[in-house]
PDB file of C-alpha atoms in Angstrom:
ATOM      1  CA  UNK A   1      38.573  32.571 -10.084  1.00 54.00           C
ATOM      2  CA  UNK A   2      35.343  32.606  -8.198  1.00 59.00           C
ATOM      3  CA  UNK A   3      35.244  34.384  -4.872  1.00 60.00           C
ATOM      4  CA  UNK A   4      33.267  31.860  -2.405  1.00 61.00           C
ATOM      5  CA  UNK A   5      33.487  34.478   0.074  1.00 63.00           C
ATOM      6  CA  UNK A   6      29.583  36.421   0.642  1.00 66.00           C
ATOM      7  CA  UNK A   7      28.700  38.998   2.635  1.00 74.00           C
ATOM      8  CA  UNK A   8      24.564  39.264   2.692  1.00 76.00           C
ATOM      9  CA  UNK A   9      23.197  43.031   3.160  1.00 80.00           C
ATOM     10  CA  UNK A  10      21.105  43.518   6.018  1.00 80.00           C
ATOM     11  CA  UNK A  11      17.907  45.213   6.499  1.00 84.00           C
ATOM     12  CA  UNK A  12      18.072  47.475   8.963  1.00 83.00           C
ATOM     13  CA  UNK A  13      15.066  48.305  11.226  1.00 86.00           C
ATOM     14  CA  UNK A  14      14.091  51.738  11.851  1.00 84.00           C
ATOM     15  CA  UNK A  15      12.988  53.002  15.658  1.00 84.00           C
ATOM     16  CA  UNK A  16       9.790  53.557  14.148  1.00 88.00           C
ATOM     17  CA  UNK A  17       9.235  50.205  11.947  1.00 85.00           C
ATOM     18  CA  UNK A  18      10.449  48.123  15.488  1.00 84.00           C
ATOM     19  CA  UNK A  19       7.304  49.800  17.449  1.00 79.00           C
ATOM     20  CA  UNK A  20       5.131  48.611  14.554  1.00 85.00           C
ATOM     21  CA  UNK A  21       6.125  45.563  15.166  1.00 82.00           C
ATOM     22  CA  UNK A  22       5.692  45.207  18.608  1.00 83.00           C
ATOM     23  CA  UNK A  23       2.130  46.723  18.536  1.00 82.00           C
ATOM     24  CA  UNK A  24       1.594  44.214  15.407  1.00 85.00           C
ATOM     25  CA  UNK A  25       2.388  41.621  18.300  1.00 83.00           C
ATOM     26  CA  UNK A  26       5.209  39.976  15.973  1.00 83.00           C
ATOM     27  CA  UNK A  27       7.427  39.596  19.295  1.00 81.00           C
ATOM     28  CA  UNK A  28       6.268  37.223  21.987  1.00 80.00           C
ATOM     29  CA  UNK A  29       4.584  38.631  25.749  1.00 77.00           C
ATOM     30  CA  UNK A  30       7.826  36.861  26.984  1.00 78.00           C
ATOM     31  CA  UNK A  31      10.273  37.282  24.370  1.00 76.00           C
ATOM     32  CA  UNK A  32      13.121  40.064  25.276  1.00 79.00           C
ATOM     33  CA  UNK A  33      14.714  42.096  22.479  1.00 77.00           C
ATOM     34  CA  UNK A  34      16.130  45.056  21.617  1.00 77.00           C
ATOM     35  CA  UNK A  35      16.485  47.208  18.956  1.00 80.00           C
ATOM     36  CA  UNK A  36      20.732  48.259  18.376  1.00 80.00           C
ATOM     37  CA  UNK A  37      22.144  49.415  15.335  1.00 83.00           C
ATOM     38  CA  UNK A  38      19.028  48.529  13.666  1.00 80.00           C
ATOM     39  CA  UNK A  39      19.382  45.018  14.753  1.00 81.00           C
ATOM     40  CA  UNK A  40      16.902  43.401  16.911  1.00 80.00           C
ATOM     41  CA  UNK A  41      18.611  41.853  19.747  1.00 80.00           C
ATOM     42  CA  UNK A  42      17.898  38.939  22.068  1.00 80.00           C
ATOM     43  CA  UNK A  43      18.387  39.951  25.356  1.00 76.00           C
ATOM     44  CA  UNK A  44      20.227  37.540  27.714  1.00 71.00           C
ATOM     45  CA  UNK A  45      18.010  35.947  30.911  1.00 67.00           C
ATOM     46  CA  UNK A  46      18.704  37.929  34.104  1.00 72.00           C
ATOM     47  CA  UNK A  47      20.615  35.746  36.603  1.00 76.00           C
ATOM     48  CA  UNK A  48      20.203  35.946  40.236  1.00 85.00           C
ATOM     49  CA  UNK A  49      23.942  38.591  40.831  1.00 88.00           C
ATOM     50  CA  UNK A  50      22.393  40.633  37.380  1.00 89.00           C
ATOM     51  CA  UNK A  51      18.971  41.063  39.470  1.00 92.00           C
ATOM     52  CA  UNK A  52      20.135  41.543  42.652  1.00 93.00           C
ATOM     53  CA  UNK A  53      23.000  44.610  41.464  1.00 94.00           C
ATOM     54  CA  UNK A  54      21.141  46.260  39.475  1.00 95.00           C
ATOM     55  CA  UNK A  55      18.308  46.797  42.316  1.00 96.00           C
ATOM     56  CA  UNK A  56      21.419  47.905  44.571  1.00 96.00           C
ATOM     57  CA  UNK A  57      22.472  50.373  42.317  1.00 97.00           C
ATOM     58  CA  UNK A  58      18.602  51.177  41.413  1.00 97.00           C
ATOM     59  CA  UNK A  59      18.456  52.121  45.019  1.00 97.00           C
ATOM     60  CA  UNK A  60      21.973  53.526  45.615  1.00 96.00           C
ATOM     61  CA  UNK A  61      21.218  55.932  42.807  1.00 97.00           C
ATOM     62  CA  UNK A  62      17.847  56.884  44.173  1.00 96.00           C
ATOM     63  CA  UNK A  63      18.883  57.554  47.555  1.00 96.00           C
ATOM     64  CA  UNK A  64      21.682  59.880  46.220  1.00 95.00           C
ATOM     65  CA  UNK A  65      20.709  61.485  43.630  1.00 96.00           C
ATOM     66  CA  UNK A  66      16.701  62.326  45.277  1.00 92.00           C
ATOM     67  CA  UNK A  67      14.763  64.404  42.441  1.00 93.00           C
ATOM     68  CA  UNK A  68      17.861  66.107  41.026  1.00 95.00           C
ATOM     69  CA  UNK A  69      17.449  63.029  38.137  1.00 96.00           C
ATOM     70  CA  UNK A  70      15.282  60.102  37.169  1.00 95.00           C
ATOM     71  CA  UNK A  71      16.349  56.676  37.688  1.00 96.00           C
ATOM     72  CA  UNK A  72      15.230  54.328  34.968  1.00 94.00           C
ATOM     73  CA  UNK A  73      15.270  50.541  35.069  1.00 95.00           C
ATOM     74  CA  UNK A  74      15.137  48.337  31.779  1.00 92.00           C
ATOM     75  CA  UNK A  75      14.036  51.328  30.153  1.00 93.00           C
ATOM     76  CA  UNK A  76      14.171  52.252  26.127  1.00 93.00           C
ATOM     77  CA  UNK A  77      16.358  55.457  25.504  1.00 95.00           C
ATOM     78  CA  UNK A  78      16.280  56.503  21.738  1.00 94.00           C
ATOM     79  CA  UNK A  79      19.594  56.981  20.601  1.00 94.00           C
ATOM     80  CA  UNK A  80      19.193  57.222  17.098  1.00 91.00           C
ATOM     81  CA  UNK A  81      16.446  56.510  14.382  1.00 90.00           C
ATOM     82  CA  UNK A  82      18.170  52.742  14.265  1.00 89.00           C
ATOM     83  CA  UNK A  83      18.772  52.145  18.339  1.00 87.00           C
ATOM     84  CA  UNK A  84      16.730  51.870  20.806  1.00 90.00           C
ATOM     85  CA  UNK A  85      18.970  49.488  23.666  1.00 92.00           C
ATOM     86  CA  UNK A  86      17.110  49.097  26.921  1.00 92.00           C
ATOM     87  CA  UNK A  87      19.862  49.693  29.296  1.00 95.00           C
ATOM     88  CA  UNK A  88      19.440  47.965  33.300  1.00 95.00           C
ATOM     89  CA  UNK A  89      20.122  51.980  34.422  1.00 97.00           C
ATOM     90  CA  UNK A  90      19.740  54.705  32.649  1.00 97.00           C
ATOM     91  CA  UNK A  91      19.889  58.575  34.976  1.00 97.00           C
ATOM     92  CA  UNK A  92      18.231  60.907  32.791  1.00 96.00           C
ATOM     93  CA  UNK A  93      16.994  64.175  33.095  1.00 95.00           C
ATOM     94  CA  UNK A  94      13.533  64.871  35.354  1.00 92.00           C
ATOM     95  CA  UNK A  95      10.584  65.294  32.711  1.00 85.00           C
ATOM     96  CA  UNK A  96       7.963  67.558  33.640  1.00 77.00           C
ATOM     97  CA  UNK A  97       6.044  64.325  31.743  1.00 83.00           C
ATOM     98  CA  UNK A  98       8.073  61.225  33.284  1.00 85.00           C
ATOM     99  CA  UNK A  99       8.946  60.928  29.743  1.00 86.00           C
ATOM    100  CA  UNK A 100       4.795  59.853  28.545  1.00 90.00           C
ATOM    101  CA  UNK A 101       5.133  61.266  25.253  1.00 90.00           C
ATOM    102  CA  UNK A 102       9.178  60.073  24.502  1.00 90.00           C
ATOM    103  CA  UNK A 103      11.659  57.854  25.228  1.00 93.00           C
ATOM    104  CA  UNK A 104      14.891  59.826  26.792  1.00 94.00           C
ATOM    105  CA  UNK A 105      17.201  61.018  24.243  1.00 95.00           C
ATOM    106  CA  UNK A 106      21.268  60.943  24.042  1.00 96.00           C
ATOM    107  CA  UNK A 107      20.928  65.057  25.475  1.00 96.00           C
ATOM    108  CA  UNK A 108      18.587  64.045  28.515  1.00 96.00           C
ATOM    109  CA  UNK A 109      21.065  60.995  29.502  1.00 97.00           C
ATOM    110  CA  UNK A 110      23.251  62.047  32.592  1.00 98.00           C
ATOM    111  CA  UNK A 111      24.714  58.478  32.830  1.00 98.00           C
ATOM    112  CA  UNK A 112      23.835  54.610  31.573  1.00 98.00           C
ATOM    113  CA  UNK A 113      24.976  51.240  33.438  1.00 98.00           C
ATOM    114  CA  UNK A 114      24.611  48.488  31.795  1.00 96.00           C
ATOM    115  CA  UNK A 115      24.931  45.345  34.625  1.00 95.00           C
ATOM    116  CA  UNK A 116      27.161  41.977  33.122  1.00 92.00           C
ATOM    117  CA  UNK A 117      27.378  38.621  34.140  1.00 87.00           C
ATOM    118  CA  UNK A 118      27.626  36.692  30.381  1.00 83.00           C
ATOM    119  CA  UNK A 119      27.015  40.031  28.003  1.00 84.00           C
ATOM    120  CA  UNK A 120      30.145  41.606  28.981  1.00 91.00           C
ATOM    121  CA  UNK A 121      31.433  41.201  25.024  1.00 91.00           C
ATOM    122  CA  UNK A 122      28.328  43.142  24.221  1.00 89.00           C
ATOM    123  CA  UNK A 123      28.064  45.543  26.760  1.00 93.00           C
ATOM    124  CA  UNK A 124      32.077  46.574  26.286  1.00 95.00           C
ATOM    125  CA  UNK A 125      31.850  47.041  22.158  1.00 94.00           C
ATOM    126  CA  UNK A 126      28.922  46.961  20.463  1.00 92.00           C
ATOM    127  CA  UNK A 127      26.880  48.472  22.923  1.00 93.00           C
ATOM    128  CA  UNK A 128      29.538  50.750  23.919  1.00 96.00           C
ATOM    129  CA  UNK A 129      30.317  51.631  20.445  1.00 96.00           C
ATOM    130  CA  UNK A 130      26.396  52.725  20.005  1.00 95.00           C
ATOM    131  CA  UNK A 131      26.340  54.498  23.040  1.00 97.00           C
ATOM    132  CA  UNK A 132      29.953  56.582  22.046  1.00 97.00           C
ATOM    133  CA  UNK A 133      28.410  57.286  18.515  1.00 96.00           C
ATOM    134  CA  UNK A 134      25.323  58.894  20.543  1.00 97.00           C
ATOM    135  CA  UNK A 135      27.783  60.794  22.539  1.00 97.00           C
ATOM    136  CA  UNK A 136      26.492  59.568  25.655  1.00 98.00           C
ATOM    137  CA  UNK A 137      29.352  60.940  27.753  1.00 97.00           C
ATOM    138  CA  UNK A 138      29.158  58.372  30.571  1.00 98.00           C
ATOM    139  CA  UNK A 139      29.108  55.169  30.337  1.00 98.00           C
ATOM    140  CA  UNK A 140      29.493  52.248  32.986  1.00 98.00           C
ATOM    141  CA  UNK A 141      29.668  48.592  32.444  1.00 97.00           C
ATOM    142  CA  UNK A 142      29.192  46.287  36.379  1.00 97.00           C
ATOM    143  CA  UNK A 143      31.061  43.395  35.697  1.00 96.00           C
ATOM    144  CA  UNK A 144      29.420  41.118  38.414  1.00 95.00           C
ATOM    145  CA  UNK A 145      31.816  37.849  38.019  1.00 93.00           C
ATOM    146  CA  UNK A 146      35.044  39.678  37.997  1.00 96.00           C
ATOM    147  CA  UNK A 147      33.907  42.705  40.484  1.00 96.00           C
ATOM    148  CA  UNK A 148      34.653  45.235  38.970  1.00 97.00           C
ATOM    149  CA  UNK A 149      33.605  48.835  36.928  1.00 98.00           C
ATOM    150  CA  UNK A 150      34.313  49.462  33.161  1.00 98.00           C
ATOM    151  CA  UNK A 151      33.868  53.291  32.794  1.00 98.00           C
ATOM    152  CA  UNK A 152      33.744  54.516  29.449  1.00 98.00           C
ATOM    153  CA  UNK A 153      34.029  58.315  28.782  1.00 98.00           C
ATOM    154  CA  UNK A 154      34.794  60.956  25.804  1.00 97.00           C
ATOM    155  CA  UNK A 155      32.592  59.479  23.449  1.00 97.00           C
ATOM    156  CA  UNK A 156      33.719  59.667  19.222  1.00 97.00           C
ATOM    157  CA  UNK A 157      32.544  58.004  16.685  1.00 95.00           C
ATOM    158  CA  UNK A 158      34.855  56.042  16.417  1.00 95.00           C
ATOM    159  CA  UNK A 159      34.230  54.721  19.842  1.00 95.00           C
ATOM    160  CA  UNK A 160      35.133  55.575  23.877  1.00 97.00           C
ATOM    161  CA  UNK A 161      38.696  57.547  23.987  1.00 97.00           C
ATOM    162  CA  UNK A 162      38.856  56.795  27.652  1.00 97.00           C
ATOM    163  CA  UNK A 163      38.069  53.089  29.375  1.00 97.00           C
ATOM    164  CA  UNK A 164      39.007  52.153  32.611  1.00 98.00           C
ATOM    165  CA  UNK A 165      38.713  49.454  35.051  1.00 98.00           C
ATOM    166  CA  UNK A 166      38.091  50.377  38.466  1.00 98.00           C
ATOM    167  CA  UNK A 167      38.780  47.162  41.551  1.00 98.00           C
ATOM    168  CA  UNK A 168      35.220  46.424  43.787  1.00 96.00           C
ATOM    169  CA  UNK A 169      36.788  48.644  46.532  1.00 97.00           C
ATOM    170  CA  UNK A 170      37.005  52.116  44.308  1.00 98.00           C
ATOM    171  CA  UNK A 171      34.708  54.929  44.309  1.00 97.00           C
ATOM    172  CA  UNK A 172      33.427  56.699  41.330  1.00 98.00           C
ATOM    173  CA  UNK A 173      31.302  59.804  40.684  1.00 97.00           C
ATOM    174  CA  UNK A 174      29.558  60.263  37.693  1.00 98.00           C
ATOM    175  CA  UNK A 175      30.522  63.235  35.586  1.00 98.00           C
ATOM    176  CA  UNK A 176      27.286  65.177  36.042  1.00 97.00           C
ATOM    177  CA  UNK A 177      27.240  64.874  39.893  1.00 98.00           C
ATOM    178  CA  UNK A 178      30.646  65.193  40.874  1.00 97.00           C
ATOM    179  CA  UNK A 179      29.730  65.553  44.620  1.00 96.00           C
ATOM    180  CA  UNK A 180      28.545  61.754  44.696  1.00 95.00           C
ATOM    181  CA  UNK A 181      30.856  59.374  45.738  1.00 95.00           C
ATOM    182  CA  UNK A 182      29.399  55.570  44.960  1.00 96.00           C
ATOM    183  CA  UNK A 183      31.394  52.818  45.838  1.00 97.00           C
ATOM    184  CA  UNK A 184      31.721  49.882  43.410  1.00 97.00           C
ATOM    185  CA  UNK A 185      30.854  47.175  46.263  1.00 96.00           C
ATOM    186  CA  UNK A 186      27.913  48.761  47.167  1.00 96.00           C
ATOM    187  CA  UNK A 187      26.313  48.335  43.792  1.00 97.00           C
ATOM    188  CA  UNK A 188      27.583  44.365  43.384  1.00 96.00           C
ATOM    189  CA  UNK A 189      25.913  41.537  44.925  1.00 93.00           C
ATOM    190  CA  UNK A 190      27.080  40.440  48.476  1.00 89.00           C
ATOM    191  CA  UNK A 191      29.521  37.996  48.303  1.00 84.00           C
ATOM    192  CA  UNK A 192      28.509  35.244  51.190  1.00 76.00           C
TER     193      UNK A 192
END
């Protein structure tokens, strides 16, 4: 008996072979991707609520934090030779370079937040999956249709050993500033 089922190997793009192609102009001035798992990604249009939380938290961070970390928007962060995920916020460690001759790696990353309105799939597993396997050790996920904060922490391999859901009216502090407290609704959009 035949099997009819196939499974096609992939080739798998390199950190290093997706910059060549960028500078080789094979991706569109308009076209947003990213590269995950060695995987080049389409990256989902910003809505109006992904826009307008991720330039609240943007500044919430900012104000908080002052220059005891860099706040990075839409950024590349080089987790591996095969991923290289943009995240909406990324705190990372001050550079004496603002990062000019790298992209931040998984040991200068104090804390990512990715910001969902229809990538919450993605953002939850696969990119939470790459970011555990990276041993980024905080991860959040702003849901902005549900209101609420997906915090993912002790990274394996395997994956995140603890995820929680925190309501719009919790506070959080991210594990390397303990002495901030952020509350959720500040970083969502304003509900009218």
């Amino acid at each position: 008996m035949q099997n009819t089922e196939t499974t096609l190997p992939l080739r798998l793009w390199t950190v290093e072979e997706y910059h060549r192609m960028a500078e080789a102009g094979i991706f569109g001035v308009d076209e947003r991707v990213e590269l995950l798992e060695g995987k080049i990604i389409w990256k989902i249009a910003k809505g109006t609520a992904h826009r307008s939380a991720v330039g609240r938290t943007d500044k919430l961070l900012k104000n908080q934090l002052g220059n005891r970390a860099w706040v990075s928007i839409q950024d590349p962060i080089k987790l591996n030779e095969r991923s290289e995920p943009e995240p909406d916020i990324a705190v990372v460690k001050v550079d004496p370079l603002d990062y000019a001759d790298h992209h931040p790696t998984p040991s200068e990353v104090y804390l990512i937040i990715e910001v969902a309105n229809s990538s919450l799939t993605l953002d939850c597993e696969t990119k939470a999956t790459a970011y555990s396997q990276a041993g980024i050790t905080d991860y959040w996920v702003l849901d902005v249709i549900s209101r609420q904060l997906h915090v993912f922490r002790e990274p394996t391999q395997e994956g995140y050993k603890s995820a929680v859901i925190l309501p719009e009216n919790a506070t959080i502090s991210p594990l390397a500033f303990p002495d901030l407290q952020i509350l959720i609704l500040e970083m969502l959009p304003p509900v009218r």
